[in-house]
Coordinates of C-alpha atoms in Angstrom, one line a residue:
X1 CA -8.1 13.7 39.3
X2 CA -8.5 15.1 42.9
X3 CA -11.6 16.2 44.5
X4 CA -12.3 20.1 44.2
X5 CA -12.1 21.0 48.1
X6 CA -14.2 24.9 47.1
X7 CA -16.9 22.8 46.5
X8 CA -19.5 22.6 48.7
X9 CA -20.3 19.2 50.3
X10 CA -16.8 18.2 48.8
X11 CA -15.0 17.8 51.8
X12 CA -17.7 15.4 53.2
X13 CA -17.9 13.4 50.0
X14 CA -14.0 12.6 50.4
X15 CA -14.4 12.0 54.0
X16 CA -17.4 9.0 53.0
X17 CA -14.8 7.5 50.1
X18 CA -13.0 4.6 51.6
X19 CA -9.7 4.9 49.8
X20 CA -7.8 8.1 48.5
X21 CA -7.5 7.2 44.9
X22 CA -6.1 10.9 44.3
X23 CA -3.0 9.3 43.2
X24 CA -3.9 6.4 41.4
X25 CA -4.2 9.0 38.0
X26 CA -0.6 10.0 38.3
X27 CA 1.1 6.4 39.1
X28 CA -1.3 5.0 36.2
X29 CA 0.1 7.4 33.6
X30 CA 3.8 7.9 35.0
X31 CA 4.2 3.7 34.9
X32 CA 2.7 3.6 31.6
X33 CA 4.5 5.8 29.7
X34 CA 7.9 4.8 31.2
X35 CA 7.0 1.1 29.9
X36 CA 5.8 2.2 27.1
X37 CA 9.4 4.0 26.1
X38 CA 11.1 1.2 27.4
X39 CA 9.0 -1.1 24.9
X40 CA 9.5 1.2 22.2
X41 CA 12.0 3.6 22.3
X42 CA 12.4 7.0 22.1
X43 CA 9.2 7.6 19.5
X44 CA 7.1 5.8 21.6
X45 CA 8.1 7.3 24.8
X46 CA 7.5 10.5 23.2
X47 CA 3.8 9.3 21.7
X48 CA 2.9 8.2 24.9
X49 CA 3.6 11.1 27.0
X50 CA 1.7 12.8 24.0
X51 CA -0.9 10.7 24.2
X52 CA -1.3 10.7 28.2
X53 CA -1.7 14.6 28.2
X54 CA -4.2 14.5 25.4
X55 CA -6.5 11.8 27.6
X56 CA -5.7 13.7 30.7
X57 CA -7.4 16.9 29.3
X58 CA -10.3 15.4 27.6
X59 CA -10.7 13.3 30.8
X60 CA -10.6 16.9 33.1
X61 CA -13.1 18.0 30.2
X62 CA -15.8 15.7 30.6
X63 CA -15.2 15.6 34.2
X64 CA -15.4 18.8 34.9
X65 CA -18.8 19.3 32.2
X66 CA -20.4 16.1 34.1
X67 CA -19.8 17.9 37.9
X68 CA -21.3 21.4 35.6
X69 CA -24.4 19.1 34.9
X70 CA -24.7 17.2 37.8
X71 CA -23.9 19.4 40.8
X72 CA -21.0 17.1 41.5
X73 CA -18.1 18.1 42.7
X74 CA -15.5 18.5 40.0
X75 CA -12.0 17.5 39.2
X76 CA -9.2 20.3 40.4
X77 CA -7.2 22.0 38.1
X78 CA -4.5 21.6 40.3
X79 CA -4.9 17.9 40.1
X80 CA -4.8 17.7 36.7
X81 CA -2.2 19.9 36.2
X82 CA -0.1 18.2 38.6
X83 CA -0.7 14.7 36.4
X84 CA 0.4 16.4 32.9
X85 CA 3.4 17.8 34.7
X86 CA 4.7 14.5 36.3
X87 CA 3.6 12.8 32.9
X88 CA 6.0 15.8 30.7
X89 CA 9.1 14.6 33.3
X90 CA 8.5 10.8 33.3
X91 CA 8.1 10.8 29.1
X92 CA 11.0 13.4 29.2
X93 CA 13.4 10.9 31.3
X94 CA 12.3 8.3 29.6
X95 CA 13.2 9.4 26.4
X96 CA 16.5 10.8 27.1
X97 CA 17.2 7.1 28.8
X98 CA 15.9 5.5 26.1
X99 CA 17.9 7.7 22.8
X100 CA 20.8 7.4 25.3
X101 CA 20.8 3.9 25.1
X102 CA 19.9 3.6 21.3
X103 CA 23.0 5.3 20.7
X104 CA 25.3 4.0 23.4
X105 CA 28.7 2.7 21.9
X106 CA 28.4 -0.7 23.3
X107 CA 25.0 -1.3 21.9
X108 CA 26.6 -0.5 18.3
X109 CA 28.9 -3.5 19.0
X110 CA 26.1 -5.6 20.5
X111 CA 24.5 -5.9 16.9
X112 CA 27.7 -6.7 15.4
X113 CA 28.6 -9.4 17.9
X114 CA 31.8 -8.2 18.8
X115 CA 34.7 -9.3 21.2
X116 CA 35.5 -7.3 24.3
X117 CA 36.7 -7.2 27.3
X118 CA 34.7 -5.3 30.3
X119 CA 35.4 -3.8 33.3
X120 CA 31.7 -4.6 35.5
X121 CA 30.8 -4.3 39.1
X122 CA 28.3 -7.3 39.8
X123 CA 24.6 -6.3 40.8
X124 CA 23.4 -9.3 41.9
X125 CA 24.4 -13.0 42.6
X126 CA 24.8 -15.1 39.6
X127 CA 21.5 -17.4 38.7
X128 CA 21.2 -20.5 36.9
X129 CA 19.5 -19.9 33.3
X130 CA 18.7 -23.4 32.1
X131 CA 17.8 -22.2 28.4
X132 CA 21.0 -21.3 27.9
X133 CA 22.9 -24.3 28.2
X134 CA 23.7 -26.7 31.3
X135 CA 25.9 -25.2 33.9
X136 CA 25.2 -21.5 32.7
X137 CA 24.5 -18.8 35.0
X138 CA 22.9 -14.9 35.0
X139 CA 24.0 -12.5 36.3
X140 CA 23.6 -8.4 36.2
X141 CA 26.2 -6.2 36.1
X142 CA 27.3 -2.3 35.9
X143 CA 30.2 -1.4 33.6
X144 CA 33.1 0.9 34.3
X145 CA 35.2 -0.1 31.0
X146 CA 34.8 -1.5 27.5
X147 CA 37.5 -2.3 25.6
X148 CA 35.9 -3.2 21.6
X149 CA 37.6 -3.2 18.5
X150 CA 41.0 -2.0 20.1
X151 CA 39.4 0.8 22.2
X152 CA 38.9 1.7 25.4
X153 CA 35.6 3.0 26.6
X154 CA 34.8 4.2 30.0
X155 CA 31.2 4.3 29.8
X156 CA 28.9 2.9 32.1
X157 CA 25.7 0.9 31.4
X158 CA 23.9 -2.1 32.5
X159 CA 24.6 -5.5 31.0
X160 CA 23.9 -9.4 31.5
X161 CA 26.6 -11.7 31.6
X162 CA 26.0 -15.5 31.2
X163 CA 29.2 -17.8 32.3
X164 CA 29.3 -20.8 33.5
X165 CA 28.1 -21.5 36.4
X166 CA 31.7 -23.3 38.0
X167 CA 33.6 -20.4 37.6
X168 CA 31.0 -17.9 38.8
X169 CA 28.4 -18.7 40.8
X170 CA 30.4 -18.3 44.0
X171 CA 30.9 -14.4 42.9
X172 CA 29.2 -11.6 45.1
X173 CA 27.0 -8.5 44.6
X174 CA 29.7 -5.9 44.5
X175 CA 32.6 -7.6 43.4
X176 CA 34.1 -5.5 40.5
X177 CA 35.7 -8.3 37.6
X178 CA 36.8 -8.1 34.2
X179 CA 35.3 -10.6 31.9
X180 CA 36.4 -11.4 28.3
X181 CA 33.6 -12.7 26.4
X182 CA 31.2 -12.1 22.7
X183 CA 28.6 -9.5 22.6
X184 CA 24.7 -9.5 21.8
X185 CA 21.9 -7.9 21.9
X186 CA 19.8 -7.4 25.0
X187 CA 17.7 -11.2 25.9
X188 CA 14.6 -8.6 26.7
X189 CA 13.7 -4.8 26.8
X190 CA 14.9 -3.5 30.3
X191 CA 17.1 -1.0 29.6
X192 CA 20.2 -3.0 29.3
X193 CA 23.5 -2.1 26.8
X194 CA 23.9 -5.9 25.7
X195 CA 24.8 -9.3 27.0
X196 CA 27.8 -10.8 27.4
X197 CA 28.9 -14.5 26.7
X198 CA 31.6 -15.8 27.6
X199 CA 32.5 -19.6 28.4
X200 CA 35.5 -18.7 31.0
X201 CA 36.1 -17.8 33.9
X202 CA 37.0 -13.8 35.1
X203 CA 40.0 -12.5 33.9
X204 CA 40.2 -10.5 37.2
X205 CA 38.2 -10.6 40.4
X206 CA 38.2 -7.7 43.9
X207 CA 37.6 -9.0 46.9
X208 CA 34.1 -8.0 47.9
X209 CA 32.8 -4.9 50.2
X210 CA 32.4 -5.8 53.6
X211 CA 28.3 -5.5 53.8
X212 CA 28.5 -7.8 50.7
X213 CA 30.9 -10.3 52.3
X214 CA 28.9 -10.6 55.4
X215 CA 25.5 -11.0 53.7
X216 CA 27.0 -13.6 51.6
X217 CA 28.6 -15.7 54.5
X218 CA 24.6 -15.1 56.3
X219 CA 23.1 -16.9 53.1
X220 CA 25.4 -19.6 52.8
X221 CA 25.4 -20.1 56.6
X222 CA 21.7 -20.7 56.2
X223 CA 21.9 -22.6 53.0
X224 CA 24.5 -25.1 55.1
X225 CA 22.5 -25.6 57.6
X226 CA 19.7 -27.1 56.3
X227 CA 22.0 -29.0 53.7
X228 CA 22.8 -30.9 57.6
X229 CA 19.4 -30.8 58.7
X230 CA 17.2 -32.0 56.4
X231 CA 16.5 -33.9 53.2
X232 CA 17.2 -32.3 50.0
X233 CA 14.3 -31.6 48.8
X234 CA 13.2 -29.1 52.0
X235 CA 16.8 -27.7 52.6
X236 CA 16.9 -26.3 49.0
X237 CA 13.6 -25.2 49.5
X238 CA 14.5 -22.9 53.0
X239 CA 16.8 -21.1 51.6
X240 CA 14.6 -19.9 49.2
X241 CA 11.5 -18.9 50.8
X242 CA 13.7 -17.1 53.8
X243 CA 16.1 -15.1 51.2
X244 CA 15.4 -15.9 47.6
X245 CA 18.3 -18.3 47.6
X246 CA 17.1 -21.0 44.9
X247 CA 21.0 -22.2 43.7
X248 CA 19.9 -25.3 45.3
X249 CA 16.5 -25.7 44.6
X250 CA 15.4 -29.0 43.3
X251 CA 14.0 -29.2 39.6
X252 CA 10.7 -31.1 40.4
X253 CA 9.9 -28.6 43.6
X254 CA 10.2 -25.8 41.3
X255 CA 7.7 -26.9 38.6
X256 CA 5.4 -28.3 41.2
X257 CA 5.4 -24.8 42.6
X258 CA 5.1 -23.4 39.3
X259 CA 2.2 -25.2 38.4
X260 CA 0.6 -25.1 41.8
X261 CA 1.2 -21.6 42.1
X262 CA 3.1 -20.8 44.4
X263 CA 6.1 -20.1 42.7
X264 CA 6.1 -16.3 44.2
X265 CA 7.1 -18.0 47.3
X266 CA 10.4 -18.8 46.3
X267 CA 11.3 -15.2 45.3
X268 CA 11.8 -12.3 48.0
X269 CA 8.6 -10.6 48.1
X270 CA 6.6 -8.2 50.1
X271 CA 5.0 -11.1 51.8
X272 CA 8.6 -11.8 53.2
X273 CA 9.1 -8.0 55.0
X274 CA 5.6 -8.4 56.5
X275 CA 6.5 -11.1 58.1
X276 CA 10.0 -10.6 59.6
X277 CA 9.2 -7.1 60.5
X278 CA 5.6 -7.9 61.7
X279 CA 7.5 -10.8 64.0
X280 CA 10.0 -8.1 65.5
X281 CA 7.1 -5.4 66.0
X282 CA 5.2 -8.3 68.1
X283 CA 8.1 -9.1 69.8
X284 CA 9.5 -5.5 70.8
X285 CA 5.7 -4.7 71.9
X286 CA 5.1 -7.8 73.8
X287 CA 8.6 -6.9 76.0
X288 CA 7.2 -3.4 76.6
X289 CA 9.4 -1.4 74.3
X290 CA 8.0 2.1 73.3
X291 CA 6.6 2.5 70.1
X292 CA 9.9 5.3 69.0
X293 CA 12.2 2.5 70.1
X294 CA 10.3 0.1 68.0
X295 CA 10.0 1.9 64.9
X296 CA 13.8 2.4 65.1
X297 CA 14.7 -1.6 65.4
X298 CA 11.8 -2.3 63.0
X299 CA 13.8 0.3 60.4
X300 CA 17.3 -1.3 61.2
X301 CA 15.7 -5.2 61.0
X302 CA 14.4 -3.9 57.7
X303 CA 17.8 -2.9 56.2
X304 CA 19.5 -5.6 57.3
X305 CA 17.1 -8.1 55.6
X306 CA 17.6 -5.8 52.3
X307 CA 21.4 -5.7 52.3
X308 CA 20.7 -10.1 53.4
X309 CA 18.2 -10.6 50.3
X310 CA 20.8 -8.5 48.1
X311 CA 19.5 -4.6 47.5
X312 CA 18.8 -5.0 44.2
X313 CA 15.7 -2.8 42.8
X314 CA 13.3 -6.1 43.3
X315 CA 14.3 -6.7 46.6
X316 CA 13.7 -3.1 47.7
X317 CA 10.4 -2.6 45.8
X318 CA 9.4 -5.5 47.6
X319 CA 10.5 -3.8 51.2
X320 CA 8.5 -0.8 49.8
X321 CA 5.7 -2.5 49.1
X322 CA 5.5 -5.2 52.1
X323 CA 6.1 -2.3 54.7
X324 CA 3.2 -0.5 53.5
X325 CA 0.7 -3.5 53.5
X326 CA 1.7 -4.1 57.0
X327 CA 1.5 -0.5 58.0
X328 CA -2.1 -0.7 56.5
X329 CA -3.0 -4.1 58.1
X330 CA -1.8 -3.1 61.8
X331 CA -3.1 0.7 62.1
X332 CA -5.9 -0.1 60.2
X333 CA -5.5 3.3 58.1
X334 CA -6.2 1.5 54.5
X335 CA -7.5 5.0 53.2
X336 CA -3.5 6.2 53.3
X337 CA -2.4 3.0 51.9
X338 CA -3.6 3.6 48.7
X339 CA -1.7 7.3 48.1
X340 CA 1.2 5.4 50.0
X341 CA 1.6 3.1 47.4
X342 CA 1.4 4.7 44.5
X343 CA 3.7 7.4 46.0
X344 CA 6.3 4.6 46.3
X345 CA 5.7 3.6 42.7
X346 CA 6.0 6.8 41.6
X347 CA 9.4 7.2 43.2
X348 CA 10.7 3.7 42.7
X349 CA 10.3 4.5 38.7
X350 CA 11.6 7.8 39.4
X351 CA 14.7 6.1 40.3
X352 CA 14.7 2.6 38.7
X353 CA 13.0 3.0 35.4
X354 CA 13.3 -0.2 34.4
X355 CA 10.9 -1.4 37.2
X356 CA 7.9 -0.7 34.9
X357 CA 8.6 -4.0 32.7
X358 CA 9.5 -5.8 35.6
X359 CA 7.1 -8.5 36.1
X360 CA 8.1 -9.2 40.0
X361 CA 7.5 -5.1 40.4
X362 CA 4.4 -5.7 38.8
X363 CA 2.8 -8.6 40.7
X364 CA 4.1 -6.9 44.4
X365 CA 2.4 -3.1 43.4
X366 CA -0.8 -5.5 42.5
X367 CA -0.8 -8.0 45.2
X368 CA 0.1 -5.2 47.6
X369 CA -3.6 -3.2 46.2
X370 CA -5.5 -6.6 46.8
X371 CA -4.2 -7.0 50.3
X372 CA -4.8 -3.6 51.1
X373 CA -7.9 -2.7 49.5
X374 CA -9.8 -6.5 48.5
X375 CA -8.8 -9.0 51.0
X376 CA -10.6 -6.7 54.1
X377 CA -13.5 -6.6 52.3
X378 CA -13.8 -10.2 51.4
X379 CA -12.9 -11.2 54.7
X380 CA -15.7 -9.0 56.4
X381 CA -17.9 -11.1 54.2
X382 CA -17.1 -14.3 54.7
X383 CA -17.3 -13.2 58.4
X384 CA -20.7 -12.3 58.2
X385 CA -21.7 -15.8 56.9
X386 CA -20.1 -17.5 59.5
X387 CA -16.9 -18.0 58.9
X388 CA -13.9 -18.3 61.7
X389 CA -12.3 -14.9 61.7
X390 CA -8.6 -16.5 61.3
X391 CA -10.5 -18.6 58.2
X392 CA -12.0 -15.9 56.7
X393 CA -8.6 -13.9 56.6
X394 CA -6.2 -16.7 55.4
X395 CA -9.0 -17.1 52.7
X396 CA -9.9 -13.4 52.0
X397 CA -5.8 -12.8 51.4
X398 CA -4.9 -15.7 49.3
X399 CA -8.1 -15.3 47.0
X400 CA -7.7 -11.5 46.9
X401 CA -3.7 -11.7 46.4
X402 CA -4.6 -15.2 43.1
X403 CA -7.5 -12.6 42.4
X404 CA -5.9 -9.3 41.2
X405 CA -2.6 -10.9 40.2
X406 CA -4.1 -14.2 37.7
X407 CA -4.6 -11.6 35.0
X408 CA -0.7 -10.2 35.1
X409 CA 0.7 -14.2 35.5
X410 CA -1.7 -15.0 32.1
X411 CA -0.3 -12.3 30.1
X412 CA 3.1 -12.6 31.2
X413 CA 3.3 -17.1 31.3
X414 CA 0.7 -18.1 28.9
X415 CA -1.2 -19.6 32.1
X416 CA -3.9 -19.5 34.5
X417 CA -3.8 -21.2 37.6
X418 CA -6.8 -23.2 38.9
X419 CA -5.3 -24.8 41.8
X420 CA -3.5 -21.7 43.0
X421 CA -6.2 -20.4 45.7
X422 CA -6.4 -23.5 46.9
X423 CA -2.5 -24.2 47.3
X424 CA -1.9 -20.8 48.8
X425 CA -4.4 -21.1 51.4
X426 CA -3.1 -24.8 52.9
X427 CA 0.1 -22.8 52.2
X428 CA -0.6 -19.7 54.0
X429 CA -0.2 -21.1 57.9
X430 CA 3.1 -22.8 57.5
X431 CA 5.1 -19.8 55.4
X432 CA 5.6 -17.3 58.8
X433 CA 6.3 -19.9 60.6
X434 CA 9.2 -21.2 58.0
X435 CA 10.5 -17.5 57.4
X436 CA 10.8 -17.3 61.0
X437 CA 12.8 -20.0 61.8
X438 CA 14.7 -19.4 58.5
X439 CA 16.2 -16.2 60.1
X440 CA 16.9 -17.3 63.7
X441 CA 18.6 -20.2 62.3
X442 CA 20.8 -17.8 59.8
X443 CA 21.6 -15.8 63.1
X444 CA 22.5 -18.4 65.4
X445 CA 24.8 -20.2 62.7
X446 CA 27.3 -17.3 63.1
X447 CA 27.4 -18.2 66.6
X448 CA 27.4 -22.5 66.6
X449 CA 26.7 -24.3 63.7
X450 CA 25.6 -27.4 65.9
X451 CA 22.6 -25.4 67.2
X452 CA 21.7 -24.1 64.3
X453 CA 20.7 -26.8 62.8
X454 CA 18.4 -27.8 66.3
X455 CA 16.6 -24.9 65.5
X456 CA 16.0 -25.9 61.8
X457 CA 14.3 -28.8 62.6
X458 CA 11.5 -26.6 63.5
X459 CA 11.1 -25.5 60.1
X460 CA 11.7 -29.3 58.3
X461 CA 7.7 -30.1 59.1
X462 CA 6.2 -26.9 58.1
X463 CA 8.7 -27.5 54.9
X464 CA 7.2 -31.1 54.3
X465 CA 3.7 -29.9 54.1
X466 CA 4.5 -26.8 51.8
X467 CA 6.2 -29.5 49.5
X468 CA 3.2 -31.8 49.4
X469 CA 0.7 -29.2 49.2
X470 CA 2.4 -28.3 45.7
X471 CA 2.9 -31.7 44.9
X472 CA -0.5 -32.5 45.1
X473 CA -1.8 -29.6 43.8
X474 CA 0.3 -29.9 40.5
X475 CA -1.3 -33.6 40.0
X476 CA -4.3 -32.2 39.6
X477 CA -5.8 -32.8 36.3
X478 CA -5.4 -29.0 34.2
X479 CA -4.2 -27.7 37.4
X480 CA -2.8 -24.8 34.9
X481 CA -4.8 -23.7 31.8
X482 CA -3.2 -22.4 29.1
X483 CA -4.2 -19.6 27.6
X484 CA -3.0 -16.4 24.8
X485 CA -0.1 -14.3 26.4
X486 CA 0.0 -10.8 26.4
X487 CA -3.8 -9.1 26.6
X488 CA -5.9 -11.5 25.4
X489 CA -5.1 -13.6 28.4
X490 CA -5.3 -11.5 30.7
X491 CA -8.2 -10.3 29.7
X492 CA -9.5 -13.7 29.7
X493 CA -8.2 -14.8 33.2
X494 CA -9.5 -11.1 34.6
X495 CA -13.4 -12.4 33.1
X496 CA -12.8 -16.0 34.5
X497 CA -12.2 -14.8 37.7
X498 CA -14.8 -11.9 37.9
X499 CA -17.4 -14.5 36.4
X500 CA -16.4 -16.9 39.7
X501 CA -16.7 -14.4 41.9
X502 CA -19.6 -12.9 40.9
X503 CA -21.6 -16.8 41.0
X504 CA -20.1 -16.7 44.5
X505 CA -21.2 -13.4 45.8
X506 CA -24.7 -13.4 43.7
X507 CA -26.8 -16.3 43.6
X508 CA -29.2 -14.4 41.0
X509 CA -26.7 -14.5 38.9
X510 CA -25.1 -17.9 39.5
X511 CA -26.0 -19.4 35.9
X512 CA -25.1 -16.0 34.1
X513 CA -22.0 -16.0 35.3
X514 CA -21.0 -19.4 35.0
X515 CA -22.0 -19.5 31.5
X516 CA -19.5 -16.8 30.8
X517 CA -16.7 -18.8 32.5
X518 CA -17.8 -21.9 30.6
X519 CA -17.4 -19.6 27.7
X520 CA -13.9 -18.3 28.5
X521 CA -12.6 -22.0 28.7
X522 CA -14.1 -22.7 25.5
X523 CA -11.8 -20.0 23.9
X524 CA -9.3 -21.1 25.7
X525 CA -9.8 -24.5 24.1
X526 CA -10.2 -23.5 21.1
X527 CA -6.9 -21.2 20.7
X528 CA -5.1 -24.1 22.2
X529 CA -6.2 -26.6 19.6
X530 CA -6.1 -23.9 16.7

C-alpha cells in the first residue's frame, strides 16, 4: 500500500525508491474489478469487489506483521483504506452499469432479434469489418430513440451498427441519423445495448457540428493528398500512421504489418501525441518562447489533434497516456510518472468504464509503463557496453515497448511476434519523421492543394522503407508463433521473453535460460499440432 511516513527511516527509504508505486495497488484493483463486471455481470462485479477487499486486508495483514518482525516500515492504514474505498465505488458503479444494462429494454429485443428503428448520434467514423461481409462497415453509436415492437423508447445506450459501407462510410462523428435495421446481441462484452444490421442506407441524416465537419474535411484533405502524391500503397498508408485513417489501407500492407508487428502503428496511439507535441515543444523553445506560452500552444496543438483523430475514449486515452510519457522523457521526473499514470487510469475508468476490456487501452497503459520505467534502464545498459547513445535508445524503447506488451498481444491474437523488435527498431527513425510531415501537409492542404502535395513527397521515402521493413519482416520464416489465447499465452510469451532477456543480461545463466525458451516453443508446438 503506501509507505508509513511515522516510521522512522521511512521517509528516506521512499526517497532511495526509484518509482512511486503508491498507486499501482489502487489502479490494479479498480481496473480489475471493472473488467471483471464487465466480463460477468452484475454477480461477478459484485464477487470481485468482494474479493479485492478480502486480498486487500490480508495483504495489509501480512504486511503490516512482516514490518512488526522485520523493523520495516509498514503499510499505512490510510493507504489501505483508501484502496478498499475506491475498490467499494468502482465494484458499486460497475454493478449498477452492469444490472442496468442486463435489464435495459433494448437488450430484451436484442435476444429476440427484433426490428426497429433508432434514433443514434454517431461516435465515431464508420470502419470496414471484413468478417461481416464485403462492403460492410462499423460503426459506434449513442441512442436517443427506439422504436420496437410499435413503441417508442427514449432511452439512451451504446450500440454498433454495421451497414454497408456505400451508403455510410462518408458519415461523421456527430452526425445524429435514424437507421432502420434487425437487432442482435452485442459482437463482444463492452458495455454495449446490442447491434444493429441493417443492409440500407439512413433513413435520416443532420448535417454535422462544425468541429466535426472541419476535422473531417482535415482527414480527407490529407487522405487526397497523398492519393496525388504517391503510389497506393504509401498514400493509404499516411493517412493512417498520421490520424488512424486506414479506409484506404491496402490488404497486403495491413497483414504485413500485422505479422511484422507493427500493426499499432496504424492506430492513433500515444506514440502519435509524443511526437506532434514533442515537435511543437522543440519548435516553440528553439524560437525563444517562454515556457507558460509553451505549455499553452502545447495544450491547444494537443486538442486539436484529439478533435482531428476523432475524441473517442481511445483516442483520448492515448493523449493521456502519450503526454505523460513525454512529460517523463523530457523533465526526467520518471518517479511522478508512475502515480501519473495510474491516476489517469483511474480516472479514465472512472469515466469510460468500458476502457478496462479495451485491448488498445490496454497495450497504451502498458507500453506507456515500459517507456517510462524499462526502456531508461535498458538503454543505460546498453550504453555502458558501448553502444551509441541514439542506438541504445531506439533499441531500449522498441525492446521495452515488444517487451511488456508481447504477453497482452498473445492472449488477446493467439500470437507472438518474433520479428517485431526487429521491425520496430528499422521502423523507429522514419515514423516522426512521417507524422510530421503528415500534419504540415494536412495544414497546408486548406491553404493550396498544389503544395501540399510538394510537401508530401518528403514523407513518400520514409513511407517506402516502413513498407519494406514489414514486408520483409513478414517473409520471415515463423515470423509469428502461434500460441494459446487468453492466459496460457500470455503466460507463455511473458516466460519466452524473460528467458531471452535474462540469456542477454546474464551469461551464467545463458544455457538455463535458453533451455526454458526451447521449452516454451515446444509447447507451443505441441498445442498447435494437438
Amino acid at each position: 500500500m503506501t509507505t508509513d511516513t511515522a516510521s522512522t527511516g521511512a521517509p528516506q527509504t521512499e526517497d532511495r525508491l526509484p518509482f512511486d508505486v503508491r498507486l499501482v495497488p489502487a489502479a490494479a484493483v479498480c481496473w480489475s474489478i471493472t473488467a471483471i463486471g464487465i466480463l460477468g455481470g452484475p454477480g461477478a462485479a459484485l464477487a470481485a469487489t468482494a474479493s479485492a477487499v478480502a486480498l486487500v486486508l490480508v495483504v495489509a495483514v501480512v504486511l503490516h506483521g512482516l514490518a512488526i518482525r522485520h523493523a520495516w516500515p509498514g503499510p499505512s492504514r490510510s493507504g489501505a483504506v483508501a484502496v478498499i474505498v475506491l475498490a467499494l465505488c468502482f465494484g458499486g458503479a460497475t454493478w449498477l452499469q452492469m444490472r442496468s444494462l442486463a435489464e435495459h429494454p433494448v437488450a430484451a429485443a436484442a435476444e429476440k432479434r427484433a426490428w426497429v428503428t433508432a434514433s443514434v448520434r454517431l461516435e465515431d467514423d464508420p470502419r470496414l469489418l471484413l468478417s461481416a461481409g464485403p462492403s460492410m462497415v462499423m460503426t459506434k453509436a449513442e441512442m436517443t430513440r427506439v422504436d420496437v415492437g410499435g413503441e417508442a423508447l427514449y432511452v439512451g445506450g451504446r450500440v454498433s451498427i454495421i451497414a454497408p459501407e456505400s451508403s455510410w462510410s462518408a458519415l461523421l462523428p456527430g452526425q445524429e441519423v435514424t437507421v432502420r435495421g434487425r437487432l442482435g446481441v452485442p459482437l463482444r462484452p463492452d458495455m454495449s445495448v446490442a447491434v444493429i444490421r441493417t443492409s440500407g442506407p439512413p433513413v435520416t441524416v443532420n448535417e454535422p457540428g462544425a468541429i466535426s465537419a472541419t476535422a473531417g474535411t482535415f482527414r480527407s484533405n490529407l487522405a487526397a493528398v497523398a492519393q496525388n502524391s504517391m503510389p497506393p500503397d504509401r498514400a493509404g498508408l499516411l493517412p493512417g500512421l498520421v490520424v488512424g485513417d486506414v479506409s484506404r489501407l491496402d490488404e497486403t500492407v495491413t497483414e504485413n504489418f500485422r505479422a511484422a508487428g507493427l500493426t499499432h502503428l496504424t492506430a492513433v496511439s500515444g506514440a502519435n501525441f509524443s511526437i506532434v507535441i514533442g515537435a511543437v515543444l522543440l519548435v516553440l523553445r528553439g524560437i525563444g518562447i517562454g515556457p507558460r506560452a509553451t505549455v499553452a500552444v502545447a495544450f491547444v496543438v494537443l486538442v486539436a489533434f484529439v478533435i482531428v483523430a476523432r475524441p473517442s475514449p481511445s483516442v483520448v486515452r492515448a493523449a493521456v497516456t502519450g503526454s505523460i510519457g513525454l512529460v517523463a522523457l523530457v523533465t526526467g521526473r520518471r518517479r511522478q510518472a508512475v502515480p501519473a499514470l495510474c491516476g489517469a487510469v483511474l480516472g479514465l475508468l472512472a469515466w469510460w468504464p468500458r476502457l478496462a476490456v479495451d485491448v488498445g487501452f490496454v497495450l497504451s497503459v502498458f507500453a506507456t509503463a515500459g517507456l517510462v520505467l524499462v526502456a531508461p534502464i535498458w538503454g543505460d545498459w546498453l550504453r555502458a557496453r558501448g553502444w551509441p547513445r541514439a542506438a541504445a535508445e531506439v533499441v531500449a524503447v522498441a525492446a521495452a515497448a515488444h517487451a511488456v506488451t508481447a504477453p497482452v498481444v498473445a492472449a488477446m491474437t493467439g500470437t507472438f511476434s518474433v520479428v517485431g523488435v526487429a521491425a520496430n527498431v528499422l521502423a523507429a527513425p522514419v515514423v516522426a519523421p512521417i507524422t510530421v510531415v503528415g500534419i504540415v501537409t494536412a495544414v497546408i492542404a486548406t491553404v493550396s492543394g498544389s503544395l501540399a502535395e510538394l510537401v508530401a513527397q518528403l514523407a513518400s521515402a520514409p513511407l517506402w522503407w516502413l513498407i519494406a521493413v514489414a514486408e520483409e519482416a513478414a517473409s520471415v520464416p515463423v515470423a509469428g508463433v502461434v500460441v494459446p489465447d487468453g492466459v496460457r499465452g500470455a503466460a507463455l510469451a511473458a516466460l519466452s521473453t524473460a528467458a531471452l532477456l535474462t540469456a542477454l543480461r546474464f551469461i551464467v545463466f545463458r544455457w538455463v535460460a535458453a533451455a526454458v525458451a526451447l521449452a516454451a516453443l515446444a509447447l507451443w508446438t505441441a498445442h498447435v499440432l494437438w
